[in-house]
Each structure stands twice: as C-alpha cells, then as structure tokens.
C-alpha cells in the first residue's frame, strides 16, 4: 500500500488530514521530537502540538521521551476501531437526516398515500432499524413490552444511554414479561433503575414502540411475530394518533412497577421488591423464583408487610402501597 492510499483510508475513517500527514511521516521515519517534526514537515511548533494532540487522543501515537516529547506510533487496532465506531455513528446520523429530509419533502410537495404512512420492515433489517430509531429518539419513548423476544435477554444499552441523556421512557409490560426471571433481572430491573417509568398489565394489545410521538413500530404479540419477524413502521397520521391514544389508555389502567419516593425508611430492599411484584399480579411461585427465595420466606415477608400496613389481604396491601407512595 502506498502512502497516498494509507492517507486516503485514514481520512475516510475521519482522521484529520493534517494529523494524517504527521502520522504517515512517523511510520516512515520513526520516533521524533517536536523540533524535528517541525523542521522535517515545515510546521510551526504550535501546529506540531495540535496535530500530535489529535494523534494522542485517537490512540495512534504515544510519548516515549517525556523530557523532549518524542512521539512514536503504537499498535493501531484500538485507535482505528474507535475511529470506525465514530464514523459509523456519523453515517447513521446522516442516514436519519436524509430520511427525515425526504419525509419533509413528501409532506410538503406530495400528498400522502398509504405507502407514505406505513412501511413494512422485514428480517434481517428489523433489529437494525429498531436500534437506529431508538438511538435517535430525543424526548420520549413509549412502549408495550411482551414476549416473545427475537434477541437474547440482556440490558437495553440504547435505552440506558437515552435515559442518561434525558429521554423519558414509559413502558407497559405484559405480565408474561415480568414472569420471565432472566428477562426481569437482566432487562427490566436495570432499565427501571436507570429511570424508566414502568407499569404492568395482564396483557398488552400489541408489541408497540412510539418515538417522540412522530413514529411508531408495531409487531404482533403472538408467536407469529417470532416466526415472521416483520414490523410495521407507522408515520404521523390518524393511525399513529390512535396508537398513541391506545398507549395512554393502557398506561392509565396499568399498575406501577417502580417504587416511589415516599417509602418508609424501614422498608428493606427485598420487601420493596415483593410489594412491586405483588402489585404486578405475579403469583407467589413466580415472586419466589424471581427473588430466589423459598415460598415460606416469601410468606413471612408478606405477613410482616400486611401487619405493618394494618391490612388483612394481599390485595389490600397492594392498594395500601399505592395510596401511601410505596409504589
């Protein structure tokens, strides 16, 4: 590979062309201090420092001579991977911008047709499209969550990252989702801990996610969705308004899954989890399995909680917990 080809490839990855010139020279000539680089490349000292700073930050160059600041190339795999990931994120953002520009064109120039409102996404593009739309959400994500799941259970890293940057999540879980110990522990709990507002219903009508009130992704909630793995993408329309209304109605009817800020200081973590799961409608066997405790231990905790709340049934305990800010 020629130096010019290498320069082109590095620039394609997003590395500054001026820094590329210094990096290619170091690869050809070996480690060098600031003064030599300035002389050989006909650069000012400030220009040398600026270009080396880019290479240091990227992970392509290190300092081997602390006294004179001798710069030397290092094994580039990690640095190049970082550049590639950054470039990939930029390309995705560019794709979203182009798609949004086209949608604006369609709205302003052409009249809507059914094809503009609903788009069918099929495998193997479903997971990629979901990640793309969710990663670009800016204000609020609404979701109906129910099995089956086409991806392995695990934390939703995109959601956690969105929550950290201020995106609101409201999720209504089907009871069948909460009853899956692996999914509950590795996905639901981490998302609630990161700030997700979660509620539960016995069932949800569809598997649905609405992004910023502008776009919805809908799939079936039964086994047909797992086999077909197709999804409908619904853009702004009366259909999207209806889906939004369906979510809000279900949200008001659902029971909270997360604890409020008014719980008594004496409420232990395991007791908070028990109340949360009782309010979700999970059976005793399911609660014991999710918490990794015996049925007898669960019964002792529930008896203690009902006594503390001054009630006689688990239903009354759940009502008391809701009214008094425990959940």
Tab-separated table of C-alpha atoms in Angstrom, residues 41-208:
chain	number	residue	atom	x	y	z
A	41	UNK	CA	7.475	18.883	7.844
A	42	UNK	CA	7.998	22.648	7.734
A	43	UNK	CA	5.497	23.268	10.529
A	44	UNK	CA	5.367	25.725	13.407
A	45	UNK	CA	5.718	24.355	16.972
A	46	UNK	CA	2.027	25.089	17.631
A	47	UNK	CA	0.982	23.170	14.518
A	48	UNK	CA	3.070	20.179	15.595
A	49	UNK	CA	1.497	20.190	19.072
A	50	UNK	CA	-2.018	20.436	17.653
A	51	UNK	CA	-1.540	17.572	15.212
A	52	UNK	CA	0.143	15.322	17.768
A	53	UNK	CA	-2.663	16.056	20.239
A	54	UNK	CA	-5.137	14.631	17.709
A	55	UNK	CA	-2.993	11.518	17.252
A	56	UNK	CA	-2.587	11.064	21.034
A	57	UNK	CA	-6.340	11.386	21.570
A	58	UNK	CA	-7.062	8.933	18.770
A	59	UNK	CA	-4.662	6.371	20.220
A	60	UNK	CA	-2.314	6.131	17.248
A	61	UNK	CA	0.732	7.776	18.847
A	62	UNK	CA	2.323	7.784	22.297
A	63	UNK	CA	5.118	9.717	24.018
A	64	UNK	CA	8.273	7.676	24.646
A	65	UNK	CA	10.549	10.504	25.685
A	66	UNK	CA	8.949	12.541	28.471
A	67	UNK	CA	11.807	15.058	28.533
A	68	UNK	CA	11.702	16.048	24.863
A	69	UNK	CA	8.200	14.802	23.993
A	70	UNK	CA	9.370	12.215	21.480
A	71	UNK	CA	6.327	10.840	19.633
A	72	UNK	CA	6.137	7.258	18.371
A	73	UNK	CA	3.410	5.260	16.587
A	74	UNK	CA	1.754	2.450	18.579
A	75	UNK	CA	-0.213	-0.657	17.554
A	76	UNK	CA	-3.223	0.993	15.862
A	77	UNK	CA	-6.044	-1.557	16.253
A	78	UNK	CA	-7.784	0.081	19.231
A	79	UNK	CA	-7.436	3.577	17.808
A	80	UNK	CA	-8.710	2.589	14.380
A	81	UNK	CA	-11.681	0.762	15.894
A	82	UNK	CA	-12.567	3.911	17.846
A	83	UNK	CA	-12.400	5.938	14.642
A	84	UNK	CA	-14.539	3.368	12.820
A	85	UNK	CA	-17.232	3.438	15.528
A	86	UNK	CA	-17.324	7.228	15.479
A	87	UNK	CA	-17.571	7.219	11.695
A	88	UNK	CA	-20.356	4.621	11.838
A	89	UNK	CA	-22.346	6.804	14.246
A	90	UNK	CA	-21.878	9.794	11.924
A	91	UNK	CA	-23.079	7.762	8.940
A	92	UNK	CA	-26.166	6.632	10.849
A	93	UNK	CA	-26.935	10.202	11.814
A	94	UNK	CA	-26.515	11.221	8.165
A	95	UNK	CA	-28.898	8.448	7.116
A	96	UNK	CA	-31.520	9.613	9.601
A	97	UNK	CA	-31.103	13.220	8.446
A	98	UNK	CA	-31.532	12.204	4.789
A	99	UNK	CA	-34.606	10.119	5.565
A	100	UNK	CA	-36.147	12.945	7.589
A	101	UNK	CA	-35.429	15.414	4.774
A	102	UNK	CA	-37.155	13.118	2.306
A	103	UNK	CA	-40.171	12.796	4.617
A	104	UNK	CA	-40.373	16.581	4.846
A	105	UNK	CA	-40.259	16.749	1.059
A	106	UNK	CA	-43.080	14.204	0.818
A	107	UNK	CA	-45.204	16.136	3.310
A	108	UNK	CA	-44.693	19.499	1.633
A	109	UNK	CA	-44.664	18.564	-2.047
A	110	UNK	CA	-46.654	15.342	-2.425
A	111	UNK	CA	-49.951	14.333	-0.926
A	112	UNK	CA	-49.874	11.418	1.477
A	113	UNK	CA	-50.507	7.948	0.181
A	114	UNK	CA	-50.858	4.761	2.255
A	115	UNK	CA	-47.314	3.818	1.276
A	116	UNK	CA	-46.031	7.023	2.899
A	117	UNK	CA	-47.827	6.315	6.183
A	118	UNK	CA	-46.996	2.622	6.710
A	119	UNK	CA	-43.781	0.821	5.842
A	120	UNK	CA	-43.169	-2.914	6.287
A	121	UNK	CA	-39.765	-3.835	7.737
A	122	UNK	CA	-38.731	-7.480	7.404
A	123	UNK	CA	-35.824	-9.600	8.635
A	124	UNK	CA	-32.896	-9.192	8.746
A	125	UNK	CA	-33.415	-5.416	8.966
A	126	UNK	CA	-35.802	-5.268	11.943
A	127	UNK	CA	-33.222	-5.191	14.773
A	128	UNK	CA	-31.028	-2.689	12.946
A	129	UNK	CA	-33.968	-0.361	12.241
A	130	UNK	CA	-35.186	-0.561	15.849
A	131	UNK	CA	-31.723	0.362	17.139
A	132	UNK	CA	-31.451	3.224	14.641
A	133	UNK	CA	-34.830	4.759	15.525
A	134	UNK	CA	-34.331	4.349	19.277
A	135	UNK	CA	-30.808	5.764	19.277
A	136	UNK	CA	-32.091	8.948	17.590
A	137	UNK	CA	-35.037	9.499	19.966
A	138	UNK	CA	-34.824	12.970	21.505
A	139	UNK	CA	-37.649	13.380	24.030
A	140	UNK	CA	-39.884	10.373	24.821
A	141	UNK	CA	-40.200	6.670	24.066
A	142	UNK	CA	-43.469	4.816	24.798
A	143	UNK	CA	-43.532	1.014	24.685
A	144	UNK	CA	-45.721	-2.050	25.075
A	145	UNK	CA	-43.389	-4.901	26.040
A	146	UNK	CA	-44.342	-8.573	25.796
A	147	UNK	CA	-42.826	-11.916	24.741
A	148	UNK	CA	-41.649	-13.467	22.503
A	149	UNK	CA	-38.296	-11.750	22.039
A	150	UNK	CA	-36.173	-12.151	18.923
A	151	UNK	CA	-32.940	-11.119	20.654
A	152	UNK	CA	-31.190	-12.668	23.702
A	153	UNK	CA	-32.233	-11.271	27.070
A	154	UNK	CA	-29.911	-8.617	28.405
A	155	UNK	CA	-29.759	-4.945	29.300
A	156	UNK	CA	-31.079	-2.490	26.721
A	157	UNK	CA	-27.916	-0.414	26.409
A	158	UNK	CA	-29.542	2.045	23.992
A	159	UNK	CA	-32.371	2.766	26.452
A	160	UNK	CA	-29.992	3.200	29.385
A	161	UNK	CA	-27.894	5.624	27.333
A	162	UNK	CA	-31.023	7.548	26.273
A	163	UNK	CA	-32.235	7.787	29.867
A	164	UNK	CA	-28.888	9.244	30.900
A	165	UNK	CA	-29.190	11.999	28.288
A	166	UNK	CA	-32.718	12.908	29.386
A	167	UNK	CA	-35.041	10.873	27.154
A	168	UNK	CA	-38.220	9.831	29.033
A	169	UNK	CA	-39.301	6.187	28.865
A	170	UNK	CA	-42.771	4.928	29.768
A	171	UNK	CA	-43.165	1.174	29.370
A	172	UNK	CA	-46.198	-1.055	29.961
A	173	UNK	CA	-45.106	-4.656	30.446
A	174	UNK	CA	-47.286	-7.677	29.891
A	175	UNK	CA	-47.361	-9.887	32.968
A	176	UNK	CA	-45.729	-12.664	30.924
A	177	UNK	CA	-42.621	-10.463	30.512
A	178	UNK	CA	-42.315	-9.875	34.262
A	179	UNK	CA	-42.709	-13.613	34.909
A	180	UNK	CA	-39.513	-14.433	32.986
A	181	UNK	CA	-36.739	-14.385	35.624
A	182	UNK	CA	-33.875	-13.820	33.171
A	183	UNK	CA	-35.629	-11.006	31.336
A	184	UNK	CA	-36.877	-9.405	34.551
A	185	UNK	CA	-33.452	-9.395	36.205
A	186	UNK	CA	-31.270	-8.557	33.202
A	187	UNK	CA	-33.522	-6.128	31.310
A	188	UNK	CA	-36.494	-4.777	33.264
A	189	UNK	CA	-34.756	-4.060	36.575
A	190	UNK	CA	-31.695	-2.290	35.084
A	191	UNK	CA	-33.951	-0.061	32.968
A	192	UNK	CA	-36.150	0.824	35.942
A	193	UNK	CA	-33.007	1.529	37.945
A	194	UNK	CA	-31.810	3.888	35.193
A	195	UNK	CA	-35.043	5.890	35.378
A	196	UNK	CA	-37.610	4.078	33.251
A	197	UNK	CA	-41.239	4.562	34.328
A	198	UNK	CA	-42.709	1.057	34.259
A	199	UNK	CA	-46.202	-0.344	34.694
A	200	UNK	CA	-47.767	-3.756	34.150
A	201	UNK	CA	-50.992	-5.195	32.700
A	202	UNK	CA	-52.134	-8.822	32.415
A	203	UNK	CA	-51.642	-8.494	28.628
A	204	UNK	CA	-50.834	-5.757	26.133
A	205	UNK	CA	-52.681	-5.394	22.799
A	206	UNK	CA	-49.605	-5.325	20.542
A	207	UNK	CA	-45.846	-5.009	20.685
A	208	UNK	CA	-45.514	-1.275	20.143
